[in-house]
Amino acid sequence: MRFGALLQAISPPIVTMSVVPDNFKAQINQGVPGNVKARPDPLPAGKKIAPNKKLPCEFGTSFEEGATKTPVNGRDSNTAAAFAEVEGALGEGDWSKAIRVLWYLKLSTFINEDSANVWAYVAFAFAHLGFSEHVGFALKKIKEAGLDQTVLKPEVMTELKKISA
């Protein structure tokens, strides 16, 4: 047995812990209007959201291009860790994981100052999955929050608004 194979056989697997408990199930269609069959409900850990194949919207901006990378002050350590996990998932293109963590933030550890940022990331992830009605819903929630989002560039927000129209 080669040394590398032996080392791999005895090394424990590297497991990244999520801030979201495994028993949390995100209700993806909660509050979203319309009867769209493609959205899963609920979204347990590890399950992926199937992209919209019926009427997908076009959105190709990568997270690296669209994020402002502006630090947000005032987050507690749990919220900061959750946002780091969301940003990592968005950077990797794991839209389902990002949405699941965002829903957990929204329903659990969430602070009001980040409300618009949560919805901006939700819109971004759902745009990549092709769900324009979810993008529109998230943009409506940003407006209702009465706060400015600080995590996506203005041109990305303009692109998201065009998708939702």
PDB file of N, CA and C in Angstrom, residues 31-107:
ATOM      1  N   GLY A  31     -44.798  31.687   1.312  1.00  0.00           N
ATOM      2  CA  GLY A  31     -45.080  33.078   1.009  1.00  0.00           C
ATOM      3  C   GLY A  31     -44.904  33.478  -0.436  1.00  0.00           C
ATOM      4  N   VAL A  32     -44.411  32.580  -1.278  1.00  0.00           N
ATOM      5  CA  VAL A  32     -44.200  32.930  -2.680  1.00  0.00           C
ATOM      6  C   VAL A  32     -45.490  32.669  -3.446  1.00  0.00           C
ATOM      7  N   PRO A  33     -46.007  33.670  -4.148  1.00  0.00           N
ATOM      8  CA  PRO A  33     -47.263  33.472  -4.874  1.00  0.00           C
ATOM      9  C   PRO A  33     -47.084  32.573  -6.090  1.00  0.00           C
ATOM     10  N   GLY A  34     -48.170  32.024  -6.559  1.00  0.00           N
ATOM     11  CA  GLY A  34     -48.135  31.230  -7.790  1.00  0.00           C
ATOM     12  C   GLY A  34     -48.119  29.748  -7.521  1.00  0.00           C
ATOM     13  N   ASN A  35     -48.415  28.995  -8.562  1.00  0.00           N
ATOM     14  CA  ASN A  35     -48.467  27.545  -8.457  1.00  0.00           C
ATOM     15  C   ASN A  35     -47.366  26.968  -9.327  1.00  0.00           C
ATOM     16  N   VAL A  36     -46.163  26.900  -8.796  1.00  0.00           N
ATOM     17  CA  VAL A  36     -45.025  26.402  -9.555  1.00  0.00           C
ATOM     18  C   VAL A  36     -44.675  25.016  -9.037  1.00  0.00           C
ATOM     19  N   LYS A  37     -44.804  24.016  -9.880  1.00  0.00           N
ATOM     20  CA  LYS A  37     -44.592  22.629  -9.465  1.00  0.00           C
ATOM     21  C   LYS A  37     -43.110  22.305  -9.253  1.00  0.00           C
ATOM     22  N   ALA A  38     -42.213  23.069  -9.845  1.00  0.00           N
ATOM     23  CA  ALA A  38     -40.793  22.731  -9.804  1.00  0.00           C
ATOM     24  C   ALA A  38     -40.139  23.033  -8.462  1.00  0.00           C
ATOM     25  N   ARG A  39     -40.819  23.781  -7.588  1.00  0.00           N
ATOM     26  CA  ARG A  39     -40.152  24.093  -6.327  1.00  0.00           C
ATOM     27  C   ARG A  39     -40.379  22.990  -5.299  1.00  0.00           C
ATOM     28  N   PRO A  40     -39.309  22.519  -4.715  1.00  0.00           N
ATOM     29  CA  PRO A  40     -39.451  21.491  -3.689  1.00  0.00           C
ATOM     30  C   PRO A  40     -39.925  22.093  -2.373  1.00  0.00           C
ATOM     31  N   ASP A  41     -40.612  21.301  -1.609  1.00  0.00           N
ATOM     32  CA  ASP A  41     -41.102  21.764  -0.324  1.00  0.00           C
ATOM     33  C   ASP A  41     -41.265  20.558   0.570  1.00  0.00           C
ATOM     34  N   PRO A  42     -40.528  20.384   1.593  1.00  0.00           N
ATOM     35  CA  PRO A  42     -39.457  21.217   2.118  1.00  0.00           C
ATOM     36  C   PRO A  42     -38.098  20.860   1.523  1.00  0.00           C
ATOM     37  N   LEU A  43     -37.059  21.588   1.954  1.00  0.00           N
ATOM     38  CA  LEU A  43     -35.699  21.367   1.464  1.00  0.00           C
ATOM     39  C   LEU A  43     -34.814  20.885   2.614  1.00  0.00           C
ATOM     40  N   PRO A  44     -34.690  19.567   2.787  1.00  0.00           N
ATOM     41  CA  PRO A  44     -33.819  19.061   3.851  1.00  0.00           C
ATOM     42  C   PRO A  44     -32.347  19.165   3.449  1.00  0.00           C
ATOM     43  N   ALA A  45     -31.474  18.927   4.397  1.00  0.00           N
ATOM     44  CA  ALA A  45     -30.031  18.991   4.144  1.00  0.00           C
ATOM     45  C   ALA A  45     -29.649  18.046   3.020  1.00  0.00           C
ATOM     46  N   GLY A  46     -28.818  18.533   2.107  1.00  0.00           N
ATOM     47  CA  GLY A  46     -28.316  17.700   1.019  1.00  0.00           C
ATOM     48  C   GLY A  46     -29.199  17.629  -0.207  1.00  0.00           C
ATOM     49  N   LYS A  47     -30.458  18.036  -0.107  1.00  0.00           N
ATOM     50  CA  LYS A  47     -31.355  17.984  -1.259  1.00  0.00           C
ATOM     51  C   LYS A  47     -31.129  19.227  -2.119  1.00  0.00           C
ATOM     52  N   LYS A  48     -31.210  19.058  -3.424  1.00  0.00           N
ATOM     53  CA  LYS A  48     -30.970  20.165  -4.353  1.00  0.00           C
ATOM     54  C   LYS A  48     -32.284  20.648  -4.956  1.00  0.00           C
ATOM     55  N   ILE A  49     -32.344  21.926  -5.238  1.00  0.00           N
ATOM     56  CA  ILE A  49     -33.483  22.503  -5.937  1.00  0.00           C
ATOM     57  C   ILE A  49     -33.233  22.318  -7.424  1.00  0.00           C
ATOM     58  N   ALA A  50     -34.183  21.722  -8.111  1.00  0.00           N
ATOM     59  CA  ALA A  50     -34.049  21.531  -9.559  1.00  0.00           C
ATOM     60  C   ALA A  50     -34.239  22.875 -10.252  1.00  0.00           C
ATOM     61  N   PRO A  51     -33.368  23.215 -11.191  1.00  0.00           N
ATOM     62  CA  PRO A  51     -33.543  24.469 -11.932  1.00  0.00           C
ATOM     63  C   PRO A  51     -34.863  24.480 -12.691  1.00  0.00           C
ATOM     64  N   ASN A  52     -35.397  25.669 -12.890  1.00  0.00           N
ATOM     65  CA  ASN A  52     -36.651  25.847 -13.616  1.00  0.00           C
ATOM     66  C   ASN A  52     -36.415  25.504 -15.084  1.00  0.00           C
ATOM     67  N   LYS A  53     -37.101  24.508 -15.574  1.00  0.00           N
ATOM     68  CA  LYS A  53     -36.938  24.102 -16.974  1.00  0.00           C
ATOM     69  C   LYS A  53     -38.091  24.589 -17.851  1.00  0.00           C
ATOM     70  N   LYS A  54     -39.239  24.931 -17.240  1.00  0.00           N
ATOM     71  CA  LYS A  54     -40.399  25.370 -18.025  1.00  0.00           C
ATOM     72  C   LYS A  54     -40.193  26.764 -18.610  1.00  0.00           C
ATOM     73  N   LEU A  55     -39.998  27.736 -17.739  1.00  0.00           N
ATOM     74  CA  LEU A  55     -39.806  29.119 -18.177  1.00  0.00           C
ATOM     75  C   LEU A  55     -38.630  29.739 -17.418  1.00  0.00           C
ATOM     76  N   PRO A  56     -37.416  29.269 -17.681  1.00  0.00           N
ATOM     77  CA  PRO A  56     -36.286  29.802 -16.909  1.00  0.00           C
ATOM     78  C   PRO A  56     -35.940  31.228 -17.311  1.00  0.00           C
ATOM     79  N   CYS A  57     -35.496  32.000 -16.335  1.00  0.00           N
ATOM     80  CA  CYS A  57     -34.995  33.335 -16.639  1.00  0.00           C
ATOM     81  C   CYS A  57     -33.494  33.222 -16.888  1.00  0.00           C
ATOM     82  N   GLU A  58     -32.958  34.144 -17.642  1.00  0.00           N
ATOM     83  CA  GLU A  58     -31.529  34.138 -17.970  1.00  0.00           C
ATOM     84  C   GLU A  58     -30.785  35.036 -16.990  1.00  0.00           C
ATOM     85  N   PHE A  59     -29.784  34.468 -16.325  1.00  0.00           N
ATOM     86  CA  PHE A  59     -28.962  35.232 -15.393  1.00  0.00           C
ATOM     87  C   PHE A  59     -27.609  34.553 -15.312  1.00  0.00           C
ATOM     88  N   GLY A  60     -26.550  35.258 -15.697  1.00  0.00           N
ATOM     89  CA  GLY A  60     -25.243  34.624 -15.758  1.00  0.00           C
ATOM     90  C   GLY A  60     -24.163  35.296 -14.939  1.00  0.00           C
ATOM     91  N   THR A  61     -24.521  36.265 -14.110  1.00  0.00           N
ATOM     92  CA  THR A  61     -23.521  36.966 -13.316  1.00  0.00           C
ATOM     93  C   THR A  61     -22.992  36.055 -12.215  1.00  0.00           C
ATOM     94  N   SER A  62     -21.678  35.917 -12.151  1.00  0.00           N
ATOM     95  CA  SER A  62     -21.092  35.086 -11.093  1.00  0.00           C
ATOM     96  C   SER A  62     -21.103  35.859  -9.777  1.00  0.00           C
ATOM     97  N   PHE A  63     -20.983  35.119  -8.690  1.00  0.00           N
ATOM     98  CA  PHE A  63     -20.966  35.757  -7.377  1.00  0.00           C
ATOM     99  C   PHE A  63     -19.734  36.648  -7.229  1.00  0.00           C
ATOM    100  N   GLU A  64     -18.615  36.207  -7.786  1.00  0.00           N
ATOM    101  CA  GLU A  64     -17.382  37.004  -7.711  1.00  0.00           C
ATOM    102  C   GLU A  64     -17.565  38.357  -8.401  1.00  0.00           C
ATOM    103  N   GLU A  65     -18.277  38.370  -9.531  1.00  0.00           N
ATOM    104  CA  GLU A  65     -18.515  39.620 -10.264  1.00  0.00           C
ATOM    105  C   GLU A  65     -19.549  40.496  -9.574  1.00  0.00           C
ATOM    106  N   GLY A  66     -20.540  39.880  -8.944  1.00  0.00           N
ATOM    107  CA  GLY A  66     -21.686  40.621  -8.432  1.00  0.00           C
ATOM    108  C   GLY A  66     -21.615  41.075  -6.991  1.00  0.00           C
ATOM    109  N   ALA A  67     -20.736  40.482  -6.191  1.00  0.00           N
ATOM    110  CA  ALA A  67     -20.675  40.815  -4.763  1.00  0.00           C
ATOM    111  C   ALA A  67     -19.856  42.073  -4.523  1.00  0.00           C
ATOM    112  N   THR A  68     -20.288  42.860  -3.556  1.00  0.00           N
ATOM    113  CA  THR A  68     -19.549  44.077  -3.211  1.00  0.00           C
ATOM    114  C   THR A  68     -18.367  43.786  -2.299  1.00  0.00           C
ATOM    115  N   LYS A  69     -18.426  42.700  -1.559  1.00  0.00           N
ATOM    116  CA  LYS A  69     -17.389  42.307  -0.590  1.00  0.00           C
ATOM    117  C   LYS A  69     -17.212  43.360   0.510  1.00  0.00           C
ATOM    118  N   THR A  70     -18.264  44.150   0.752  1.00  0.00           N
ATOM    119  CA  THR A  70     -18.247  45.161   1.796  1.00  0.00           C
ATOM    120  C   THR A  70     -18.537  44.504   3.139  1.00  0.00           C
ATOM    121  N   PRO A  71     -17.675  44.702   4.137  1.00  0.00           N
ATOM    122  CA  PRO A  71     -17.961  44.108   5.449  1.00  0.00           C
ATOM    123  C   PRO A  71     -19.186  44.761   6.085  1.00  0.00           C
ATOM    124  N   VAL A  72     -20.002  43.949   6.728  1.00  0.00           N
ATOM    125  CA  VAL A  72     -21.195  44.446   7.407  1.00  0.00           C
ATOM    126  C   VAL A  72     -20.924  44.401   8.903  1.00  0.00           C
ATOM    127  N   ASN A  73     -21.000  45.552   9.540  1.00  0.00           N
ATOM    128  CA  ASN A  73     -20.733  45.638  10.980  1.00  0.00           C
ATOM    129  C   ASN A  73     -21.974  45.275  11.782  1.00  0.00           C
ATOM    130  N   GLY A  74     -21.769  44.858  13.007  1.00  0.00           N
ATOM    131  CA  GLY A  74     -22.878  44.618  13.921  1.00  0.00           C
ATOM    132  C   GLY A  74     -23.437  43.208  13.923  1.00  0.00           C
ATOM    133  N   ARG A  75     -22.842  42.295  13.165  1.00  0.00           N
ATOM    134  CA  ARG A  75     -23.327  40.912  13.163  1.00  0.00           C
ATOM    135  C   ARG A  75     -22.740  40.161  14.349  1.00  0.00           C
ATOM    136  N   ASP A  76     -23.579  39.326  14.993  1.00  0.00           N
ATOM    137  CA  ASP A  76     -23.016  38.459  16.032  1.00  0.00           C
ATOM    138  C   ASP A  76     -22.259  37.324  15.345  1.00  0.00           C
ATOM    139  N   SER A  77     -21.535  36.530  16.125  1.00  0.00           N
ATOM    140  CA  SER A  77     -20.664  35.510  15.530  1.00  0.00           C
ATOM    141  C   SER A  77     -21.450  34.448  14.763  1.00  0.00           C
ATOM    142  N   ASN A  78     -22.630  34.050  15.256  1.00  0.00           N
ATOM    143  CA  ASN A  78     -23.439  33.053  14.546  1.00  0.00           C
ATOM    144  C   ASN A  78     -23.927  33.581  13.205  1.00  0.00           C
ATOM    145  N   THR A  79     -24.385  34.826  13.197  1.00  0.00           N
ATOM    146  CA  THR A  79     -24.873  35.423  11.953  1.00  0.00           C
ATOM    147  C   THR A  79     -23.731  35.616  10.971  1.00  0.00           C
ATOM    148  N   ALA A  80     -22.575  36.060  11.460  1.00  0.00           N
ATOM    149  CA  ALA A  80     -21.405  36.233  10.589  1.00  0.00           C
ATOM    150  C   ALA A  80     -20.981  34.896   9.989  1.00  0.00           C
ATOM    151  N   ALA A  81     -20.998  33.832  10.792  1.00  0.00           N
ATOM    152  CA  ALA A  81     -20.639  32.500  10.287  1.00  0.00           C
ATOM    153  C   ALA A  81     -21.642  32.029   9.244  1.00  0.00           C
ATOM    154  N   ALA A  82     -22.923  32.309   9.471  1.00  0.00           N
ATOM    155  CA  ALA A  82     -23.955  31.912   8.510  1.00  0.00           C
ATOM    156  C   ALA A  82     -23.782  32.661   7.194  1.00  0.00           C
ATOM    157  N   PHE A  83     -23.503  33.960   7.259  1.00  0.00           N
ATOM    158  CA  PHE A  83     -23.286  34.720   6.030  1.00  0.00           C
ATOM    159  C   PHE A  83     -22.026  34.246   5.312  1.00  0.00           C
ATOM    160  N   ALA A  84     -20.990  33.877   6.051  1.00  0.00           N
ATOM    161  CA  ALA A  84     -19.780  33.335   5.423  1.00  0.00           C
ATOM    162  C   ALA A  84     -20.109  32.030   4.705  1.00  0.00           C
ATOM    163  N   GLU A  85     -20.962  31.209   5.310  1.00  0.00           N
ATOM    164  CA  GLU A  85     -21.374  29.955   4.677  1.00  0.00           C
ATOM    165  C   GLU A  85     -22.198  30.226   3.415  1.00  0.00           C
ATOM    166  N   VAL A  86     -23.100  31.201   3.486  1.00  0.00           N
ATOM    167  CA  VAL A  86     -23.910  31.575   2.321  1.00  0.00           C
ATOM    168  C   VAL A  86     -23.010  32.055   1.193  1.00  0.00           C
ATOM    169  N   GLU A  87     -22.085  32.949   1.514  1.00  0.00           N
ATOM    170  CA  GLU A  87     -21.201  33.508   0.491  1.00  0.00           C
ATOM    171  C   GLU A  87     -20.304  32.436  -0.110  1.00  0.00           C
ATOM    172  N   GLY A  88     -19.869  31.484   0.700  1.00  0.00           N
ATOM    173  CA  GLY A  88     -19.089  30.360   0.181  1.00  0.00           C
ATOM    174  C   GLY A  88     -19.908  29.511  -0.779  1.00  0.00           C
ATOM    175  N   ALA A  89     -21.156  29.230  -0.411  1.00  0.00           N
ATOM    176  CA  ALA A  89     -22.033  28.429  -1.270  1.00  0.00           C
ATOM    177  C   ALA A  89     -22.346  29.166  -2.569  1.00  0.00           C
ATOM    178  N   LEU A  90     -22.603  30.471  -2.484  1.00  0.00           N
ATOM    179  CA  LEU A  90     -22.873  31.250  -3.696  1.00  0.00           C
ATOM    180  C   LEU A  90     -21.641  31.286  -4.590  1.00  0.00           C
ATOM    181  N   GLY A  91     -20.466  31.414  -3.994  1.00  0.00           N
ATOM    182  CA  GLY A  91     -19.217  31.414  -4.760  1.00  0.00           C
ATOM    183  C   GLY A  91     -18.976  30.096  -5.478  1.00  0.00           C
ATOM    184  N   GLU A  92     -19.415  28.987  -4.869  1.00  0.00           N
ATOM    185  CA  GLU A  92     -19.257  27.655  -5.469  1.00  0.00           C
ATOM    186  C   GLU A  92     -20.395  27.299  -6.416  1.00  0.00           C
ATOM    187  N   GLY A  93     -21.436  28.130  -6.451  1.00  0.00           N
ATOM    188  CA  GLY A  93     -22.592  27.823  -7.296  1.00  0.00           C
ATOM    189  C   GLY A  93     -23.532  26.804  -6.677  1.00  0.00           C
ATOM    190  N   ASP A  94     -23.463  26.613  -5.367  1.00  0.00           N
ATOM    191  CA  ASP A  94     -24.368  25.692  -4.670  1.00  0.00           C
ATOM    192  C   ASP A  94     -25.581  26.490  -4.192  1.00  0.00           C
ATOM    193  N   TRP A  95     -26.487  26.755  -5.129  1.00  0.00           N
ATOM    194  CA  TRP A  95     -27.637  27.626  -4.872  1.00  0.00           C
ATOM    195  C   TRP A  95     -28.554  27.040  -3.805  1.00  0.00           C
ATOM    196  N   SER A  96     -28.756  25.734  -3.817  1.00  0.00           N
ATOM    197  CA  SER A  96     -29.642  25.085  -2.848  1.00  0.00           C
ATOM    198  C   SER A  96     -29.127  25.253  -1.421  1.00  0.00           C
ATOM    199  N   LYS A  97     -27.838  25.046  -1.232  1.00  0.00           N
ATOM    200  CA  LYS A  97     -27.256  25.205   0.105  1.00  0.00           C
ATOM    201  C   LYS A  97     -27.388  26.653   0.564  1.00  0.00           C
ATOM    202  N   ALA A  98     -27.114  27.591  -0.339  1.00  0.00           N
ATOM    203  CA  ALA A  98     -27.220  29.007   0.011  1.00  0.00           C
ATOM    204  C   ALA A  98     -28.644  29.357   0.423  1.00  0.00           C
ATOM    205  N   ILE A  99     -29.617  28.886  -0.340  1.00  0.00           N
ATOM    206  CA  ILE A  99     -31.016  29.189  -0.037  1.00  0.00           C
ATOM    207  C   ILE A  99     -31.419  28.578   1.298  1.00  0.00           C
ATOM    208  N   ARG A 100     -30.979  27.361   1.558  1.00  0.00           N
ATOM    209  CA  ARG A 100     -31.309  26.695   2.817  1.00  0.00           C
ATOM    210  C   ARG A 100     -30.746  27.476   4.008  1.00  0.00           C
ATOM    211  N   VAL A 101     -29.500  27.932   3.914  1.00  0.00           N
ATOM    212  CA  VAL A 101     -28.895  28.704   5.005  1.00  0.00           C
ATOM    213  C   VAL A 101     -29.591  30.055   5.144  1.00  0.00           C
ATOM    214  N   LEU A 102     -29.939  30.681   4.015  1.00  0.00           N
ATOM    215  CA  LEU A 102     -30.635  31.966   4.072  1.00  0.00           C
ATOM    216  C   LEU A 102     -31.988  31.829   4.752  1.00  0.00           C
ATOM    217  N   TRP A 103     -32.707  30.755   4.450  1.00  0.00           N
ATOM    218  CA  TRP A 103     -34.012  30.546   5.098  1.00  0.00           C
ATOM    219  C   TRP A 103     -33.826  30.335   6.594  1.00  0.00           C
ATOM    220  N   TYR A 104     -32.764  29.631   6.959  1.00  0.00           N
ATOM    221  CA  TYR A 104     -32.473  29.429   8.381  1.00  0.00           C
ATOM    222  C   TYR A 104     -32.174  30.775   9.045  1.00  0.00           C
ATOM    223  N   LEU A 105     -31.374  31.597   8.385  1.00  0.00           N
ATOM    224  CA  LEU A 105     -31.086  32.938   8.908  1.00  0.00           C
ATOM    225  C   LEU A 105     -32.372  33.727   9.087  1.00  0.00           C
ATOM    226  N   LYS A 106     -33.214  33.683   8.078  1.00  0.00           N
ATOM    227  CA  LYS A 106     -34.460  34.447   8.102  1.00  0.00           C
ATOM    228  C   LYS A 106     -35.349  34.016   9.256  1.00  0.00           C
ATOM    229  N   LEU A 107     -35.410  32.719   9.503  1.00  0.00           N
ATOM    230  CA  LEU A 107     -36.345  32.199  10.497  1.00  0.00           C
ATOM    231  C   LEU A 107     -35.740  32.020  11.886  1.00  0.00           C
TER     232      LEU A 107
END
